[in-house]
JSON list of C-alpha atoms in Angstrom, two decimals:
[
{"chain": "A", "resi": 29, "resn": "UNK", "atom": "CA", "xyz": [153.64, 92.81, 72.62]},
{"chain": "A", "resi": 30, "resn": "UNK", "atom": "CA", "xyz": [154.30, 95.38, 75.31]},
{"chain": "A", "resi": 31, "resn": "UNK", "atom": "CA", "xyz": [154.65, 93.51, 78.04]},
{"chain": "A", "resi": 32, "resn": "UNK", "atom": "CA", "xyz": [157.17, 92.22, 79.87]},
{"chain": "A", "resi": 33, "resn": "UNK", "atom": "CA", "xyz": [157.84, 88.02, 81.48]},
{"chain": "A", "resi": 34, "resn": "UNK", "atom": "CA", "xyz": [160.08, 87.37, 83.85]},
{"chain": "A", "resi": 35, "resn": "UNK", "atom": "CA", "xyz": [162.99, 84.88, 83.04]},
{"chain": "A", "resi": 36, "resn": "UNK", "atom": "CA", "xyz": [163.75, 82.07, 85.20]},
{"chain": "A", "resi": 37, "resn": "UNK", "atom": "CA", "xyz": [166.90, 80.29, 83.62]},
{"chain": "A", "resi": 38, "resn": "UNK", "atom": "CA", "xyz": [169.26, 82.36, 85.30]},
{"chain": "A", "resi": 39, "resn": "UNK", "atom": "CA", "xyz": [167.63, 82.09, 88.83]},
{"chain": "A", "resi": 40, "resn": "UNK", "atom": "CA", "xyz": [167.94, 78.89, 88.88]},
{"chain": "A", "resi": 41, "resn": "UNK", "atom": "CA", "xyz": [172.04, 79.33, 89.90]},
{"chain": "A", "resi": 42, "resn": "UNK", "atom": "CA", "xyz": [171.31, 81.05, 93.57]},
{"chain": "A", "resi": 43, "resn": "UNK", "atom": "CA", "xyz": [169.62, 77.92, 94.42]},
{"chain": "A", "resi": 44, "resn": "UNK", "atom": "CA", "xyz": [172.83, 76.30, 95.58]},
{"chain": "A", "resi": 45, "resn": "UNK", "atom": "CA", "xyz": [173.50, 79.35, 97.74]},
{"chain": "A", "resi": 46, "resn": "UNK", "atom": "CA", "xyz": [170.26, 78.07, 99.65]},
{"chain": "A", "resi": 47, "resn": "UNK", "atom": "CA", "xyz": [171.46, 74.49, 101.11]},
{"chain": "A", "resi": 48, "resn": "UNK", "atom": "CA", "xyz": [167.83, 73.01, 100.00]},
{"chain": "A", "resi": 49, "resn": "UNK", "atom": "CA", "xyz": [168.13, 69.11, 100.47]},
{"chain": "A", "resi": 50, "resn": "UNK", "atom": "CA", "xyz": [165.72, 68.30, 97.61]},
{"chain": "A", "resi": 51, "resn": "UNK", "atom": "CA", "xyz": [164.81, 64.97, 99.10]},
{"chain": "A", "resi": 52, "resn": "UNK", "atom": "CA", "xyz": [165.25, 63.65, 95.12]},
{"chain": "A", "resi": 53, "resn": "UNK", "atom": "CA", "xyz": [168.12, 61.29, 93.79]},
{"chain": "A", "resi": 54, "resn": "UNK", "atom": "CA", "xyz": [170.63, 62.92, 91.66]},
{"chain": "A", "resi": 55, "resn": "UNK", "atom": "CA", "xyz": [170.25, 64.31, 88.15]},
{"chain": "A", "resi": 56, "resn": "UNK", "atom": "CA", "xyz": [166.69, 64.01, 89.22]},
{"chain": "A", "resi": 57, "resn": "UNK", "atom": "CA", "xyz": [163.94, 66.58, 86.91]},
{"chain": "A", "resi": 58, "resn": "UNK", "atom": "CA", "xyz": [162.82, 67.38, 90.34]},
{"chain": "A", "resi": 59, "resn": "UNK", "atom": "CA", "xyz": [165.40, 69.14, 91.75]},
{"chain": "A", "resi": 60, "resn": "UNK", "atom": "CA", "xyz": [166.61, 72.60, 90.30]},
{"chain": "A", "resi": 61, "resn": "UNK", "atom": "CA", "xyz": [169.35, 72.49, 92.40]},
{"chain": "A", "resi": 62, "resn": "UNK", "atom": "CA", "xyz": [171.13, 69.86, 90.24]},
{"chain": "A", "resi": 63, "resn": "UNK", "atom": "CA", "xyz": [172.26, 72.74, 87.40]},
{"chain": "A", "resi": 64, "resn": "UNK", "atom": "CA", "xyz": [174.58, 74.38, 89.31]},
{"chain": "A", "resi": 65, "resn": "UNK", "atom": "CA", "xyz": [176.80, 71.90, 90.44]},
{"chain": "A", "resi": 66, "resn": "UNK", "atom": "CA", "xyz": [179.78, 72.67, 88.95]},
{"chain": "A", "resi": 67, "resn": "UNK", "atom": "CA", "xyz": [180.95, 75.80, 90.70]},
{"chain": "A", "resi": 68, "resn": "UNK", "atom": "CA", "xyz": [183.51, 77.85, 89.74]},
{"chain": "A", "resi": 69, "resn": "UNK", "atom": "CA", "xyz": [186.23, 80.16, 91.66]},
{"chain": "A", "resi": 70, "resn": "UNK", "atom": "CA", "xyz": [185.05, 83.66, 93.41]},
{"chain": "A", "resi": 71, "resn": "UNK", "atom": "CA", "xyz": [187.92, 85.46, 91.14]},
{"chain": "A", "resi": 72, "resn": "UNK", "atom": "CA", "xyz": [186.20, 84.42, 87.38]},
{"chain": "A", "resi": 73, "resn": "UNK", "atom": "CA", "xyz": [182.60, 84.75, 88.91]},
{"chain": "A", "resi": 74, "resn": "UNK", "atom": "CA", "xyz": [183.79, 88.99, 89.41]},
{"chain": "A", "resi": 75, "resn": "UNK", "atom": "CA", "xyz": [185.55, 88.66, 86.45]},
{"chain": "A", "resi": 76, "resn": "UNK", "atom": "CA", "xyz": [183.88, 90.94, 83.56]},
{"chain": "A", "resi": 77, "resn": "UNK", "atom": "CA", "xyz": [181.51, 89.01, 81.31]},
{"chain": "A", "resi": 78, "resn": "UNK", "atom": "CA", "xyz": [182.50, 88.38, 78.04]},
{"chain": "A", "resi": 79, "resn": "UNK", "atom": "CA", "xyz": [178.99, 89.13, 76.59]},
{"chain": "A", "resi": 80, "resn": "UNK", "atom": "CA", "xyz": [176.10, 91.94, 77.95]},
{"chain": "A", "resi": 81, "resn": "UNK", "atom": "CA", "xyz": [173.02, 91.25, 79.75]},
{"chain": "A", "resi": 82, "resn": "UNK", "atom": "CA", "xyz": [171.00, 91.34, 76.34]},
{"chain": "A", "resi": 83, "resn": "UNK", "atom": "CA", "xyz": [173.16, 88.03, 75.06]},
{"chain": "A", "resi": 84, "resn": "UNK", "atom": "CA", "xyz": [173.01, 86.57, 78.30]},
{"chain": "A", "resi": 85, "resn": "UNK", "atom": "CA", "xyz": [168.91, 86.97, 78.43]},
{"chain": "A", "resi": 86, "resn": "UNK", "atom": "CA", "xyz": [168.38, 85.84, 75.12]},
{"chain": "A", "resi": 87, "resn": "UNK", "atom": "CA", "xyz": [170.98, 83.03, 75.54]},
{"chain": "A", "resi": 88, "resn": "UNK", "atom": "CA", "xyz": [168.60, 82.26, 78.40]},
{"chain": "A", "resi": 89, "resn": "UNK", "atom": "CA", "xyz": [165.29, 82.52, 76.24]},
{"chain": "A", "resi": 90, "resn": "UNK", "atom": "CA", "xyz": [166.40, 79.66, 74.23]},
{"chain": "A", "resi": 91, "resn": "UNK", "atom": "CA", "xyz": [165.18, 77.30, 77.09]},
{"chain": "A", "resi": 92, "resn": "UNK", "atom": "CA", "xyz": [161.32, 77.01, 76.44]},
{"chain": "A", "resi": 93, "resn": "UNK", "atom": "CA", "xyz": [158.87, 77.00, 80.02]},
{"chain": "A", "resi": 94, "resn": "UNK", "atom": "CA", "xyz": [155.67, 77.51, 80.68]},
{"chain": "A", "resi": 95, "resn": "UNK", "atom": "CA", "xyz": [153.75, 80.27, 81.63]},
{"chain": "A", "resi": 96, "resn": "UNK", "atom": "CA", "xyz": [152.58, 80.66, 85.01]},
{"chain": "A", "resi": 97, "resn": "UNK", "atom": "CA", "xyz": [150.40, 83.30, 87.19]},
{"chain": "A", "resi": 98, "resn": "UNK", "atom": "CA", "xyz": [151.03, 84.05, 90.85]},
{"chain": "A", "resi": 99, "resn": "UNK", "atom": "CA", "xyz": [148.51, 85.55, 93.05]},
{"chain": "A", "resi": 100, "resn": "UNK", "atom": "CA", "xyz": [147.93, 86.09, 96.53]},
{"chain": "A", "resi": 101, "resn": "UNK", "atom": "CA", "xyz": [145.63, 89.07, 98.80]},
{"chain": "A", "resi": 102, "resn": "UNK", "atom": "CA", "xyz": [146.91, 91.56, 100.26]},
{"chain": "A", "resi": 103, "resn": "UNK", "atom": "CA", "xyz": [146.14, 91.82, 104.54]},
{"chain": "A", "resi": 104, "resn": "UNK", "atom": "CA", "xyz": [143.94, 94.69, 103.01]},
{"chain": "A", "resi": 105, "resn": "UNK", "atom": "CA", "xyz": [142.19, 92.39, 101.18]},
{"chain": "A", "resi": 106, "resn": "UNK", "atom": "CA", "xyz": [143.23, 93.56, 97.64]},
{"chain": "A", "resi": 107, "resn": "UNK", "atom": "CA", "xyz": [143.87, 90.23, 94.89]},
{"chain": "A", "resi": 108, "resn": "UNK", "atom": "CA", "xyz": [146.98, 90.77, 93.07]},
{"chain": "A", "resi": 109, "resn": "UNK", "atom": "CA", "xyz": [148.42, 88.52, 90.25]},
{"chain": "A", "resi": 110, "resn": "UNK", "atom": "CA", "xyz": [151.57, 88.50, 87.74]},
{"chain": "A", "resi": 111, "resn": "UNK", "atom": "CA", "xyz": [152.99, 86.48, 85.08]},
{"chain": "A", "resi": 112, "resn": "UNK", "atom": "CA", "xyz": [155.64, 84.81, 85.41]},
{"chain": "A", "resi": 113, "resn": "UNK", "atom": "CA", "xyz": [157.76, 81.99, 83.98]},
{"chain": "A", "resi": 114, "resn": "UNK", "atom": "CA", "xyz": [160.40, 81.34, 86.31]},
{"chain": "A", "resi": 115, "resn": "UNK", "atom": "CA", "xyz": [158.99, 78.25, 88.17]},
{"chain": "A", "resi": 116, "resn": "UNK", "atom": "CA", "xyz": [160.62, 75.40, 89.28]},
{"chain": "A", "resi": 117, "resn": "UNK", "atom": "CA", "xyz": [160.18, 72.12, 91.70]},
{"chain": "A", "resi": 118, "resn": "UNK", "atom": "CA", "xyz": [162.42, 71.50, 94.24]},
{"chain": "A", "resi": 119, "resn": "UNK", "atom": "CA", "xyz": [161.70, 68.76, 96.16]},
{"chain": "A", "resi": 120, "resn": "UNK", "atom": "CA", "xyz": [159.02, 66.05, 96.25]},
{"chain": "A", "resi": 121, "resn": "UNK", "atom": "CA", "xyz": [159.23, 65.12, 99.85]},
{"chain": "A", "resi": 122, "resn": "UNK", "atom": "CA", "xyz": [158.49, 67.56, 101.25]},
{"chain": "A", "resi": 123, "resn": "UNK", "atom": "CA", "xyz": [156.58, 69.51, 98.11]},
{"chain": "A", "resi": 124, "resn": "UNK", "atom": "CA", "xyz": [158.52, 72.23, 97.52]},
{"chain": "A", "resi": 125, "resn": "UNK", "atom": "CA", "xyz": [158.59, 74.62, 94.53]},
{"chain": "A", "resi": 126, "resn": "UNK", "atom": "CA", "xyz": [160.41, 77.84, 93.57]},
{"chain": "A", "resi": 127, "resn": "UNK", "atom": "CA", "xyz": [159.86, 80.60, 91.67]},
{"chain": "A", "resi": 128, "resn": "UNK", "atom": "CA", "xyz": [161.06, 84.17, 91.40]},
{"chain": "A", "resi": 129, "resn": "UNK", "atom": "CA", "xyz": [159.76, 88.30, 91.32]},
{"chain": "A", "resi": 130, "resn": "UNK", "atom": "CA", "xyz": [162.39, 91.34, 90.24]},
{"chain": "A", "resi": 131, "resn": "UNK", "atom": "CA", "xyz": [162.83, 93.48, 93.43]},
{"chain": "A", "resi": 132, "resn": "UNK", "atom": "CA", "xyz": [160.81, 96.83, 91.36]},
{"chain": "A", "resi": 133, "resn": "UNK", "atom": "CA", "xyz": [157.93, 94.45, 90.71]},
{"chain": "A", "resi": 134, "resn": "UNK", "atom": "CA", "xyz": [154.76, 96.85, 92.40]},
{"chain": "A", "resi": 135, "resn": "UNK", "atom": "CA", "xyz": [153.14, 93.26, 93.44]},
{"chain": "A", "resi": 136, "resn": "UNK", "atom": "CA", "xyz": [156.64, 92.19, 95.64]},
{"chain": "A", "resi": 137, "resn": "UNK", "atom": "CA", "xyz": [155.52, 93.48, 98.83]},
{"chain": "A", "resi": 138, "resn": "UNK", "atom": "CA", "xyz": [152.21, 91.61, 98.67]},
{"chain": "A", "resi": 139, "resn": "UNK", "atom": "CA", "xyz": [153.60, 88.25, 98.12]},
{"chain": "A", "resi": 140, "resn": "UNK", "atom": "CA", "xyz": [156.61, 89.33, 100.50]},
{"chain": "A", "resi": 141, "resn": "UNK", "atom": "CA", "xyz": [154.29, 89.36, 103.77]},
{"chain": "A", "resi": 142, "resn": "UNK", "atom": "CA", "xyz": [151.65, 86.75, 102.36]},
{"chain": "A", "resi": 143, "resn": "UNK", "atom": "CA", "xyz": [151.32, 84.08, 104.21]},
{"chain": "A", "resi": 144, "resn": "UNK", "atom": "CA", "xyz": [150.18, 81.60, 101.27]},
{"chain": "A", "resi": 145, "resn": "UNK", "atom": "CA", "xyz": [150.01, 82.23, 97.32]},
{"chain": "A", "resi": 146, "resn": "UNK", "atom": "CA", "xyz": [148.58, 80.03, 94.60]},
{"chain": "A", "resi": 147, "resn": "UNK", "atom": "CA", "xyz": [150.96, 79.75, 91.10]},
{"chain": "A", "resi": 148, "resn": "UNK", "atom": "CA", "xyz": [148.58, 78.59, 88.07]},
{"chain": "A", "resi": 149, "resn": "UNK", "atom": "CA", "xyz": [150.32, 76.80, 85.17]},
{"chain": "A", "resi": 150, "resn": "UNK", "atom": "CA", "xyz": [148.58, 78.32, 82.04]},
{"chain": "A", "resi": 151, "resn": "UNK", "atom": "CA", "xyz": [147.13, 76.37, 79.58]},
{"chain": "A", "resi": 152, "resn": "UNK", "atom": "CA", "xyz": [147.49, 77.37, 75.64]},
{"chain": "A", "resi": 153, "resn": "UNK", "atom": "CA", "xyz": [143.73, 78.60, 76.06]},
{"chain": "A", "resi": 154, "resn": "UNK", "atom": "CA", "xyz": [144.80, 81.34, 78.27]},
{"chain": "A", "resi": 155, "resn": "UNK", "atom": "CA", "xyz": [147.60, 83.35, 76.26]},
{"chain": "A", "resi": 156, "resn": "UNK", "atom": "CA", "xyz": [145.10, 86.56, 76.38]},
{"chain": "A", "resi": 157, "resn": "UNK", "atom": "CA", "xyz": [144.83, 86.13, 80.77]},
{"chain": "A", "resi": 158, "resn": "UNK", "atom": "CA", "xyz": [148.89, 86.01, 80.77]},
{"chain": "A", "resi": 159, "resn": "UNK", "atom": "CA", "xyz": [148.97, 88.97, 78.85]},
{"chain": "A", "resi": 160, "resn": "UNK", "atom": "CA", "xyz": [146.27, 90.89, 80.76]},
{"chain": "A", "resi": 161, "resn": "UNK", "atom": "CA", "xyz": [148.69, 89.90, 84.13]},
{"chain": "A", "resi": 162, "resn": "UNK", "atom": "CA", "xyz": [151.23, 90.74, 82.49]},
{"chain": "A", "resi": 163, "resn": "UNK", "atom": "CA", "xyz": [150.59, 94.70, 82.06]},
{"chain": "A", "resi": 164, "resn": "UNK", "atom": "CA", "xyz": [150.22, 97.46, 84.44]},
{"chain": "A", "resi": 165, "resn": "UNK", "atom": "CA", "xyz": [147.19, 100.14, 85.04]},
{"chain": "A", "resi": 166, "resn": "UNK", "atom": "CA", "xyz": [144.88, 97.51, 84.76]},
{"chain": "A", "resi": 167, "resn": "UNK", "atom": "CA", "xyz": [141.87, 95.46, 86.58]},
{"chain": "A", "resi": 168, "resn": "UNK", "atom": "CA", "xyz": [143.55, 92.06, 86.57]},
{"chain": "A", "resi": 169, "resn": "UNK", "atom": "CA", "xyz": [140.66, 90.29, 88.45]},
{"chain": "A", "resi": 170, "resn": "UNK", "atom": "CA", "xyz": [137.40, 92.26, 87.25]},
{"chain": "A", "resi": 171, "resn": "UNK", "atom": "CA", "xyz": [136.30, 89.80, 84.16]},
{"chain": "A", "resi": 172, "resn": "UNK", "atom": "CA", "xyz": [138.68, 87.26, 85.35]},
{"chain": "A", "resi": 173, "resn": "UNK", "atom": "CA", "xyz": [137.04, 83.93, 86.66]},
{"chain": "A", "resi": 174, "resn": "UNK", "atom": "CA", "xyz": [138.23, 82.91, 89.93]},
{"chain": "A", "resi": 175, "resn": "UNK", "atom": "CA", "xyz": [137.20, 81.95, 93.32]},
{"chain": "A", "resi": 176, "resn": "UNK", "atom": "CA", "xyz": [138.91, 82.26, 96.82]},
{"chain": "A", "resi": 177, "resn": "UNK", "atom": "CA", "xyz": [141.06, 79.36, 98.51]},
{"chain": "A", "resi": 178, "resn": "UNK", "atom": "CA", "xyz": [140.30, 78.44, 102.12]},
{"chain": "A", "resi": 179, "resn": "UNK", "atom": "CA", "xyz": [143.03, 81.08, 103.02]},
{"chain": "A", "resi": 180, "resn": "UNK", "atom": "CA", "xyz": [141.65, 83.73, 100.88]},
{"chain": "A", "resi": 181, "resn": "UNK", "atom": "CA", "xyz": [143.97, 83.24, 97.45]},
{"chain": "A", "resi": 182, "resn": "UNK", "atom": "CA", "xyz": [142.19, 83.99, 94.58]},
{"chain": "A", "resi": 183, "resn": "UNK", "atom": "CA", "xyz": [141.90, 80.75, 92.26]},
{"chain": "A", "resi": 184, "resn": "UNK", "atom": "CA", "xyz": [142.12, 81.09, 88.64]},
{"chain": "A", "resi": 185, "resn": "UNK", "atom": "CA", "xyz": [139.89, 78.80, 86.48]},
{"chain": "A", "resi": 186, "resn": "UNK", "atom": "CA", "xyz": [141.00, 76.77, 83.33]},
{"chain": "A", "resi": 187, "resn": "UNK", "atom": "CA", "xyz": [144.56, 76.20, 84.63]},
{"chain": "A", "resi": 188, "resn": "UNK", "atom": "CA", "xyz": [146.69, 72.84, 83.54]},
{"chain": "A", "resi": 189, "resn": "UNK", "atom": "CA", "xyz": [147.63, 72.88, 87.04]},
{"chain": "A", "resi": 190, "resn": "UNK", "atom": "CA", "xyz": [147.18, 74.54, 90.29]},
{"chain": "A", "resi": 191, "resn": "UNK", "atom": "CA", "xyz": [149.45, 74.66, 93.38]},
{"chain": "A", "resi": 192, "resn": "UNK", "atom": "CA", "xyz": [148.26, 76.18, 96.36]},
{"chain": "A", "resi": 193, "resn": "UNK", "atom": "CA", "xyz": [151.57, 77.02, 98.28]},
{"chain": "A", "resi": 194, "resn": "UNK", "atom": "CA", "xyz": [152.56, 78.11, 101.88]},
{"chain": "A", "resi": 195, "resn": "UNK", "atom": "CA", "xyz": [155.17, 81.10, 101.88]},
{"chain": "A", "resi": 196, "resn": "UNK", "atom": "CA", "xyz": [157.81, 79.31, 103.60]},
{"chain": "A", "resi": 197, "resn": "UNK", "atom": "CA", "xyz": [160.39, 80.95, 102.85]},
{"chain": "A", "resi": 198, "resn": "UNK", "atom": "CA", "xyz": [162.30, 84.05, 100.51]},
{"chain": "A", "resi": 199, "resn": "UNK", "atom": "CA", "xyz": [166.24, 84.42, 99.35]},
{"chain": "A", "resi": 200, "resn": "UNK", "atom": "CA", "xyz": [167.17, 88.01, 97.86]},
{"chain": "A", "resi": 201, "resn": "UNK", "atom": "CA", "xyz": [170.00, 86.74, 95.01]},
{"chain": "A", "resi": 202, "resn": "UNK", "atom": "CA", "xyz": [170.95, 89.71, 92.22]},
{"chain": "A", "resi": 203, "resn": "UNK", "atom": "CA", "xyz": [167.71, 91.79, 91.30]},
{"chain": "A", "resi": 204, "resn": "UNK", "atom": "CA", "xyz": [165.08, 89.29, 92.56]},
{"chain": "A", "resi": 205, "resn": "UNK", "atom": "CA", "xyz": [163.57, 87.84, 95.37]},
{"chain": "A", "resi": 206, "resn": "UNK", "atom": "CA", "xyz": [163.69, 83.79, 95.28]},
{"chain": "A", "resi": 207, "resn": "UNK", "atom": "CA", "xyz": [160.21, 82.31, 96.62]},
{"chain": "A", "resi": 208, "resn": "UNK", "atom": "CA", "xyz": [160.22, 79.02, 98.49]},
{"chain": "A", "resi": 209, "resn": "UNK", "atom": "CA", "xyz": [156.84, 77.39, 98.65]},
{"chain": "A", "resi": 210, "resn": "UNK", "atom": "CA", "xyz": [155.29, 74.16, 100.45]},
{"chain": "A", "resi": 211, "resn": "UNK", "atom": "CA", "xyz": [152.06, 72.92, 98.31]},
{"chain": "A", "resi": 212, "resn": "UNK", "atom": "CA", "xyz": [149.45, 72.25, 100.45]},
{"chain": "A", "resi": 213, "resn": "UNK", "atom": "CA", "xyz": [147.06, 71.62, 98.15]},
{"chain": "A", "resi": 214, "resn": "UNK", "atom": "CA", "xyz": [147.84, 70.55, 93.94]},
{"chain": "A", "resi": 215, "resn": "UNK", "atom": "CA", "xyz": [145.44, 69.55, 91.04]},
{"chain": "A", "resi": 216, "resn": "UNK", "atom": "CA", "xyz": [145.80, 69.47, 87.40]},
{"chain": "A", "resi": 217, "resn": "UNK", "atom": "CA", "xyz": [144.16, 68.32, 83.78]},
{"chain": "A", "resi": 218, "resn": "UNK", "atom": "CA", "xyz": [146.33, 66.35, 81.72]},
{"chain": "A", "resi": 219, "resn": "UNK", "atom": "CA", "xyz": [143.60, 67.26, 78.98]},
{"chain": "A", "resi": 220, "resn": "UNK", "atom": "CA", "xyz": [144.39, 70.74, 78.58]},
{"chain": "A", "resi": 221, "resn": "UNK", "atom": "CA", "xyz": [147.46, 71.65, 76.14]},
{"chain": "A", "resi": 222, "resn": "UNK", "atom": "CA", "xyz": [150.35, 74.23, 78.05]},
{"chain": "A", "resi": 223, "resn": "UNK", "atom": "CA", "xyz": [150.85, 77.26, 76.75]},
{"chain": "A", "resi": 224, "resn": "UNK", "atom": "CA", "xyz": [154.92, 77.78, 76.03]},
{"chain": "A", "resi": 225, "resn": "UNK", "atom": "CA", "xyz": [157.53, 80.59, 76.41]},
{"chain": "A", "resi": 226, "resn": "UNK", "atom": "CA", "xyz": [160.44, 80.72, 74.42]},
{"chain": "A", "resi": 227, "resn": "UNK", "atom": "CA", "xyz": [162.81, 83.48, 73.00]},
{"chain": "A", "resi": 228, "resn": "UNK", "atom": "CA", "xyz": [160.48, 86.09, 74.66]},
{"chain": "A", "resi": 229, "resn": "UNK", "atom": "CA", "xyz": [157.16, 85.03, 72.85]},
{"chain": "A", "resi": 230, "resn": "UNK", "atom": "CA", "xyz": [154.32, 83.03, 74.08]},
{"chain": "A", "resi": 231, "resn": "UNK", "atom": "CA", "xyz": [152.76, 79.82, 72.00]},
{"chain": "A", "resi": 232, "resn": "UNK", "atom": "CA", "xyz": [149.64, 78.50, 72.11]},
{"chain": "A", "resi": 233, "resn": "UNK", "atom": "CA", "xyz": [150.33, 75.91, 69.33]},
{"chain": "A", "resi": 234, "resn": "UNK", "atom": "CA", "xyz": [153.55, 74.47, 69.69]},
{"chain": "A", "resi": 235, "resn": "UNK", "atom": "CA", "xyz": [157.06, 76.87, 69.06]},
{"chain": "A", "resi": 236, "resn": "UNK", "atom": "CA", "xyz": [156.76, 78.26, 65.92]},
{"chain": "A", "resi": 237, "resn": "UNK", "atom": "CA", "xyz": [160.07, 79.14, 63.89]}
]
């Protein structure tokens, strides 16, 4: 394709380094937090790997998500978007949900200083928009239907679901920057089919062997 999505399996781990009390009961779907309980010993974690980071990121692409976009404005006023599939919730009460940006990505500082952003859960309608977020060099917004939030976040149209989030708080783990947000402000269609990610391909039908 050309493009690039941003894997959330493995970013799920620094979540325990965070000491988030996910308000949720144990083994609960809300709560990310409950994969990494079993922790192992400082001396195997620095260990060397027995497999390279291409096993280890397909490995990872195995788990199917969806496909989300993240946008916020810039204190400029400039919209800015990207793609990305690592999102997670964390915690009902309060609403909390997580997701992730590589430390390179041009967009980082924008969301970094933000004080709210708005993640949009794709549905299988909108594999061309994730695509078009998704590459560089490009006027993400001009043909784009959206509208602005009370706090200035652009609002994408036709999404499953929409969270509008607070940027409460950020956690620099490996090569990206963890993003904590409170939802002020959540809607969704049940109606509208998800569009999928899995083994580095997007489907709008279903996962197609």
């Amino acid at each position: 394709m050309g493009f690039k999505l941003i894997i959330g399996n493995a970013l799920q781990l620094p979540l325990a380094l965070l000491k988030l009390n996910c308000g949720a009961p144990l083994w609960s779907p809300f709560c990310a937090a409950n994969f990494v309980n079993s922790a192992l010993p400082t001396s195997v974690l620095r260990s060397a790997l027995p497999f390279s980071q291409r096993e280890f990121r397909d490995a990872l692409g195995q788990f199917a998500t969806g496909v989300t976009i993240i946008t916020a404005r810039s204190a400029e006023g400039h919209a800015v978007g990207t793609t990305v599939s690592s999102f997670n919730a964390v915690s009902l009460a309060p609403a909390l949900v997580l997701w992730s940006l590589g430390q390179h990505a041009n967009s980082l500082p924008v969301f970094r200083h933000s004080t709210h952003y708005a993640i949009h859960v794709l549905s299988s309608a909108q594999k061309p928009l994730a695509e078009l977020f998704a590459r560089k060099g490009v006027d993400r917004f001009l043909h784009t239907a959206h509208h602005d939030s009370e706090h200035g976040v652009p609002l994408l149209e036709g999404c499953t679901a929409v969270f509008e989030c607070r940027n409460l708080r950020q956690h620099e783990e490996g090569d990206h920057l963890l993003f904590i947000g409170e939802v002020d402000r959540c809607e969704h269609h049940a109606d509208r089919t998800p569009l999928l990610y899995h083994a580095g391909h997007m489907h709008s039908h279903g996962i197609q062997k």
